[in-house]
Coordinates of N, CA and C in Angstrom, one line a residue:
X11 N 0.8 -0.7 0.1 CA 0.0 0.1 -0.2 C 1.1 1.2 0.2
X12 N 1.7 1.4 0.7 CA 2.5 2.2 0.9 C 3.6 2.6 -0.5
X13 N 3.8 1.3 -1.0 CA 4.7 1.3 -2.1 C 4.0 2.1 -3.3
X14 N 2.8 1.7 -3.5 CA 1.5 2.4 -4.6 C 1.6 3.6 -4.1
X15 N 1.0 4.0 -3.2 CA 1.0 5.2 -2.7 C 1.9 6.3 -3.0
X16 N 3.8 5.7 -2.6 CA 4.9 6.1 -3.1 C 4.8 6.6 -4.3
X17 N 4.3 5.5 -5.0 CA 4.4 5.8 -6.6 C 3.8 6.6 -7.3
X18 N 2.6 6.8 -6.9 CA 1.3 7.9 -7.1 C 1.9 9.0 -6.5
X19 N 2.6 9.3 -5.5 CA 2.9 11.1 -4.9 C 4.1 11.2 -6.1
X20 N 4.9 10.0 -6.9 CA 5.7 10.7 -7.6 C 5.5 11.2 -9.4
X21 N 4.3 10.5 -9.7 CA 3.6 10.3 -10.9 C 3.2 10.9 -11.1
X22 N 2.2 11.5 -9.7 CA 0.9 12.9 -9.8 C 1.4 13.9 -10.5
X23 N 2.2 14.6 -10.4 CA 2.4 15.7 -10.6 C 2.8 15.9 -12.3
X24 N 3.4 14.8 -12.7 CA 3.5 14.9 -14.1 C 2.3 14.5 -15.2
X25 N 1.2 14.1 -14.5 CA -0.2 13.4 -15.4 C -1.0 14.5 -15.2
X26 N -1.8 14.4 -16.1 CA -2.9 15.5 -16.6 C -4.2 14.4 -16.0
X27 N -4.5 13.3 -16.1 CA -5.5 12.6 -15.3 C -4.6 11.3 -15.0
X28 N -4.9 11.0 -13.7 CA -4.9 9.9 -13.0 C -5.5 8.7 -12.9
X29 N -5.9 7.6 -13.6 CA -6.9 6.2 -13.3 C -5.9 5.2 -12.2
X30 N -7.2 5.0 -11.0 CA -7.0 3.9 -10.1 C -7.5 3.1 -10.5
X31 N -7.4 1.7 -11.0 CA -8.0 0.8 -11.1 C -8.2 -0.2 -9.8
X32 N -9.5 -0.2 -9.3 CA -9.8 -0.6 -7.4 C -11.2 -0.8 -7.5
X33 N -11.7 -1.2 -6.5 CA -13.5 -1.1 -5.7 C -13.3 0.2 -4.9
X34 N -14.3 0.7 -4.7 CA -15.0 1.7 -3.9 C -15.0 1.2 -2.6
X35 N -15.1 0.1 -2.4 CA -14.9 -0.6 -1.1 C -13.5 -0.8 -0.7
X36 N -12.5 -0.5 -1.5 CA -11.1 -0.6 -1.3 C -10.6 0.8 -0.5
X37 N -10.1 1.0 0.8 CA -9.7 2.3 1.6 C -8.4 2.7 0.5
X38 N -7.9 1.4 0.5 CA -6.4 1.7 -0.6 C -6.9 2.3 -2.1
X39 N -7.7 1.9 -2.4 CA -8.0 2.3 -3.5 C -8.6 4.0 -3.8
X40 N -9.5 4.1 -2.6 CA -9.9 5.4 -2.4 C -8.7 6.4 -2.3
X41 N -7.8 5.9 -1.6 CA -6.9 6.9 -0.7 C -6.0 7.3 -1.9
X42 N -5.5 5.9 -2.8 CA -4.7 6.6 -4.2 C -5.6 7.5 -4.9
X43 N -6.4 7.6 -5.1 CA -7.3 8.8 -5.8 C -6.7 10.0 -5.0
X44 N -6.9 10.0 -3.7 CA -6.8 11.3 -3.0 C -5.1 11.6 -3.0
X45 N -4.2 11.1 -2.6 CA -3.2 11.1 -3.1 C -2.7 11.6 -4.3
X46 N -3.3 11.3 -5.3 CA -3.1 11.8 -6.8 C -3.2 13.3 -6.5
X47 N -4.5 13.4 -6.5 CA -5.1 14.7 -6.4 C -4.3 15.8 -5.1
X48 N -4.0 15.2 -4.3 CA -2.8 16.0 -3.3 C -1.6 16.3 -3.8
X49 N -0.9 15.2 -4.5 CA 0.5 15.5 -5.5 C 0.5 16.3 -6.5
X50 N -0.6 16.7 -6.4 CA -0.3 17.3 -8.1 C -1.2 16.6 -9.3
X51 N -2.1 15.8 -9.4 CA -2.6 15.2 -10.7 C -3.6 16.1 -11.0
X52 N -3.5 16.2 -12.3 CA -5.0 17.4 -13.3 C -6.5 16.8 -12.6
X53 N -6.7 15.8 -12.5 CA -7.7 15.5 -12.2 C -7.4 13.3 -11.9
X54 N -8.2 12.9 -11.0 CA -7.9 11.4 -10.2 C -9.4 10.8 -10.3
X55 N -9.6 9.4 -11.3 CA -10.9 8.9 -11.0 C -10.1 7.4 -10.8
X56 N -11.5 7.1 -9.7 CA -11.3 5.5 -9.6 C -12.2 4.7 -10.5
X57 N -12.0 3.3 -11.0 CA -12.7 2.7 -11.8 C -12.8 1.4 -11.5
X58 N -13.9 0.4 -11.4 CA -13.8 -1.0 -11.1 C -13.1 -1.7 -12.7
X59 N -13.3 -1.0 -13.4 CA -13.1 -1.6 -15.0 C -13.2 -0.6 -16.0
X60 N -12.5 -1.3 -16.9 CA -12.2 -0.2 -18.2 C -13.8 0.3 -18.5
X61 N -14.8 -0.7 -18.4 CA -15.9 0.2 -19.4 C -17.0 1.1 -18.5
X62 N -16.0 1.8 -17.1 CA -16.8 2.8 -16.5 C -15.7 3.9 -16.9
X63 N -14.9 3.9 -17.1 CA -14.2 5.2 -17.9 C -14.6 6.0 -18.9
X64 N -14.9 7.2 -18.7 CA -15.8 8.4 -19.8 C -14.4 9.1 -20.3
X65 N -14.9 9.2 -21.4 CA -14.2 9.6 -22.6 C -13.6 11.5 -22.1
X66 N -15.1 11.9 -21.7 CA -14.7 13.5 -21.1 C -13.6 13.9 -20.2
X67 N -13.4 12.7 -19.8 CA -12.3 13.0 -18.5 C -11.0 13.2 -19.0
X68 N -10.9 12.9 -20.0 CA -9.2 12.8 -21.1 C -9.2 13.9 -22.1
X69 N -10.8 14.6 -22.4 CA -10.2 15.9 -23.5 C -9.4 16.9 -23.0
X70 N -8.3 17.2 -23.6 CA -7.2 17.7 -23.3 C -5.7 17.3 -22.7
X71 N -6.4 16.4 -22.3 CA -5.4 15.2 -21.4 C -4.1 15.3 -22.7
X72 N -3.1 14.9 -22.2 CA -2.1 14.4 -22.7 C -0.9 13.1 -22.1
X73 N -1.2 13.6 -21.2 CA -0.5 12.3 -20.0 C -1.2 11.6 -19.0
X74 N -1.6 10.3 -19.1 CA -2.4 9.9 -17.7 C -1.6 8.8 -17.5
X75 N -1.9 9.1 -16.0 CA -1.3 7.6 -14.4 C -2.0 6.8 -14.8
X76 N -1.7 5.8 -14.4 CA -2.5 4.1 -14.4 C -1.8 3.7 -12.7
X77 N -2.8 3.1 -12.1 CA -2.5 2.4 -10.8 C -3.7 1.6 -10.5
X78 N -3.0 0.8 -9.2 CA -4.4 -0.1 -9.1 C -4.5 -0.7 -7.6
X79 N -5.3 -0.8 -7.0 CA -5.6 -1.6 -5.6 C -4.2 -2.9 -6.3
X80 N -4.1 -3.3 -4.7 CA -2.8 -4.4 -4.6 C -3.9 -5.6 -4.8
X81 N -4.8 -5.6 -4.8 CA -5.6 -7.0 -4.9 C -6.7 -6.7 -6.4
X82 N -6.3 -6.3 -7.1 CA -6.6 -6.1 -8.3 C -5.8 -6.9 -9.4
X83 N -6.8 -7.7 -10.3 CA -6.5 -8.5 -11.3 C -5.8 -8.0 -11.8
X84 N -4.4 -8.3 -12.6 CA -4.0 -7.4 -13.9 C -4.7 -7.6 -15.3
X85 N -5.8 -8.4 -15.5 CA -6.1 -8.2 -16.7 C -7.3 -7.1 -16.5
X86 N -7.8 -6.4 -15.5 CA -8.3 -5.3 -15.5 C -7.6 -4.3 -15.7
X87 N -6.3 -4.6 -15.3 CA -5.4 -3.0 -15.4 C -5.1 -2.9 -17.1
X88 N -4.8 -4.3 -17.7 CA -4.4 -4.3 -19.0 C -6.1 -3.7 -19.7
X89 N -6.7 -4.1 -19.2 CA -7.8 -3.9 -20.0 C -8.0 -2.2 -20.1
X90 N -7.8 -1.5 -19.2 CA -7.9 0.0 -18.9 C -6.9 0.7 -19.6
X91 N -5.5 -0.1 -20.3 CA -4.5 0.7 -20.7 C -5.5 0.3 -22.3
X92 N -5.9 -1.0 -22.5 CA -6.2 -1.0 -24.0 C -7.3 0.2 -24.6
X93 N -8.2 0.3 -23.4 CA -8.8 1.4 -23.7 C -8.3 2.9 -23.8
X94 N -7.1 3.1 -23.2 CA -6.8 4.4 -23.0 C -6.2 4.2 -24.7
X95 N -5.2 3.3 -25.2 CA -4.4 3.2 -26.6 C -5.7 3.3 -27.7
X96 N -6.7 3.1 -27.4 CA -7.8 2.8 -27.8 C -8.1 4.3 -28.9
X97 N -8.0 5.5 -27.6 CA -8.3 6.4 -27.5 C -7.7 7.5 -27.5
X98 N -6.2 7.6 -28.3 CA -5.2 8.2 -28.5 C -3.9 8.7 -27.6
X99 N -3.5 7.6 -26.6 CA -2.9 7.1 -25.5 C -2.0 6.0 -25.5
X100 N -1.0 5.7 -27.1 CA -0.4 4.5 -27.2 C 0.6 4.4 -26.7
X101 N 1.5 5.4 -26.0 CA 2.8 4.5 -25.3 C 2.4 4.3 -23.7
X102 N 2.9 3.1 -23.4 CA 2.6 2.4 -22.0 C 4.4 2.9 -21.3
X103 N 4.9 4.2 -20.2 CA 5.7 3.9 -19.9 C 5.7 3.4 -18.0
X104 N 6.3 2.1 -17.9 CA 6.2 1.9 -16.6 C 7.5 2.4 -15.2
X105 N 6.5 3.1 -14.4 CA 7.4 3.9 -13.8 C 7.8 3.1 -12.6
X106 N 8.7 2.5 -12.1 CA 9.2 2.1 -10.8 C 9.8 2.9 -10.0
X107 N 9.4 2.9 -9.0 CA 9.8 3.8 -7.7 C 10.1 2.8 -6.6
X108 N 9.7 1.5 -6.2 CA 10.2 0.9 -5.4 C 10.5 -0.2 -6.0
X109 N 11.2 -1.3 -5.1 CA 10.6 -2.7 -5.2 C 10.7 -3.3 -4.0
X110 N 9.5 -4.4 -4.5 CA 8.8 -5.4 -2.8 C 9.6 -5.8 -2.6
X111 N 10.4 -5.7 -1.2 CA 11.3 -6.4 -0.4 C 11.3 -7.4 0.7
X112 N 9.7 -7.1 0.9 CA 8.9 -7.8 2.3 C 8.9 -8.8 1.8
X113 N 9.3 -9.7 3.0 CA 9.2 -11.4 3.2 C 8.7 -12.1 4.0
X114 N 7.9 -12.7 4.3 CA 7.0 -13.5 5.2 C 7.5 -14.7 5.4
X115 N 7.6 -15.0 7.1 CA 8.3 -16.4 7.1 C 7.5 -17.3 6.9
X116 N 7.7 -19.0 6.4 CA 6.4 -20.1 6.1 C 6.3 -20.5 7.4
X117 N 4.9 -20.8 7.8 CA 4.6 -21.2 8.9 C 5.2 -22.2 9.4
X118 N 5.0 -22.2 11.0 CA 6.2 -23.4 11.5 C 5.4 -25.1 10.9
X119 N 4.3 -25.1 10.7 CA 4.3 -26.7 10.4 C 4.8 -26.8 9.0
X120 N 4.7 -26.0 8.0 CA 5.3 -25.8 6.8 C 6.9 -25.8 6.4
X121 N 7.4 -25.3 7.6 CA 8.8 -25.5 7.7 C 9.2 -26.7 8.1
X122 N 8.3 -27.3 9.3 CA 8.8 -28.8 9.7 C 8.6 -30.1 8.5
X123 N 7.4 -29.7 7.9 CA 7.0 -30.4 7.0 C 8.7 -30.8 5.9
X124 N 8.7 -29.4 5.5 CA 10.1 -29.4 4.8 C 11.1 -29.9 4.9
X125 N 11.6 -29.9 6.6 CA 12.2 -30.4 6.7 C 12.5 -31.7 7.2
X126 N 11.8 -32.3 7.5 CA 11.3 -33.9 7.4 C 11.5 -34.5 6.1
X127 N 11.0 -33.6 5.0 CA 11.0 -34.0 3.4 C 12.7 -33.9 2.9
X128 N 13.3 -33.4 4.2 CA 14.8 -33.3 3.5 C 15.1 -31.9 2.3
X129 N 14.0 -30.9 2.7 CA 13.9 -29.4 1.7 C 14.1 -28.6 2.4
X130 N 14.5 -28.6 4.1 CA 14.5 -27.3 4.7 C 15.0 -26.1 4.5
X131 N 14.5 -24.9 3.8 CA 15.8 -24.0 4.0 C 16.0 -23.2 4.6
X132 N 17.4 -22.4 4.1 CA 18.4 -22.1 4.7 C 18.1 -21.4 5.7
X133 N 16.9 -20.2 5.0 CA 16.1 -19.5 6.1 C 14.6 -19.4 5.9
X134 N 14.1 -19.3 7.2 CA 12.7 -19.9 7.3 C 11.7 -18.9 6.6
X135 N 12.3 -18.4 5.8 CA 11.4 -17.2 5.2 C 11.9 -17.5 3.6
X136 N 12.6 -17.9 2.9 CA 13.5 -18.6 1.6 C 13.7 -19.5 1.3
X137 N 11.9 -20.4 1.2 CA 12.3 -20.9 0.9 C 13.1 -22.2 -0.4
X138 N 13.8 -23.1 -0.3 CA 14.2 -24.0 -1.4 C 13.1 -24.9 -2.2
X139 N 13.1 -24.6 -3.4 CA 12.3 -25.3 -4.1 C 13.0 -27.1 -4.7
X140 N 12.7 -28.4 -4.6 CA 13.7 -29.2 -5.4 C 12.3 -30.4 -6.0
X141 N 12.8 -30.5 -7.0 CA 11.6 -31.1 -7.5 C 12.4 -31.5 -9.1
X142 N 11.5 -32.1 -10.3 CA 12.2 -32.5 -11.4 C 12.6 -31.3 -12.5
X143 N 11.8 -30.3 -12.0 CA 12.3 -29.0 -12.5 C 13.1 -28.0 -12.2
X144 N 13.6 -28.2 -10.8 CA 14.4 -27.5 -10.0 C 15.8 -28.0 -9.6
X145 N 16.4 -27.1 -9.3 CA 17.7 -27.8 -8.7 C 17.9 -27.4 -7.4
X146 N 18.5 -28.4 -6.1 CA 18.4 -27.7 -4.8 C 19.8 -26.7 -4.5

């Protein structure tokens, strides 16, 4: 959530319109719209999917920013990109401002099962995968 808000803060001053794909019930998606406006986007809108976009939102716009809530399926974002491309925004530039580096420990029972199977990870949060298509 904070990475997405940070990315929006970074690109919002550079865009005429920011589109956030995400549910109205998602506090994160709603907050991304607020962050975009606070950071200087000319306008910001939240949609669940591409067919909710309105052409009037983009009149006179030269640059559109696009982000999504954390749990939004990638296909919904791609549909918005396609919608924008069909309406004169042909170029997609991916802005990466943060690298996800959060790791989570495996549950204790799973760590024990891996250890008993001879596949114990070197660190609890970095499991090794062994099998016919993987090497130890």
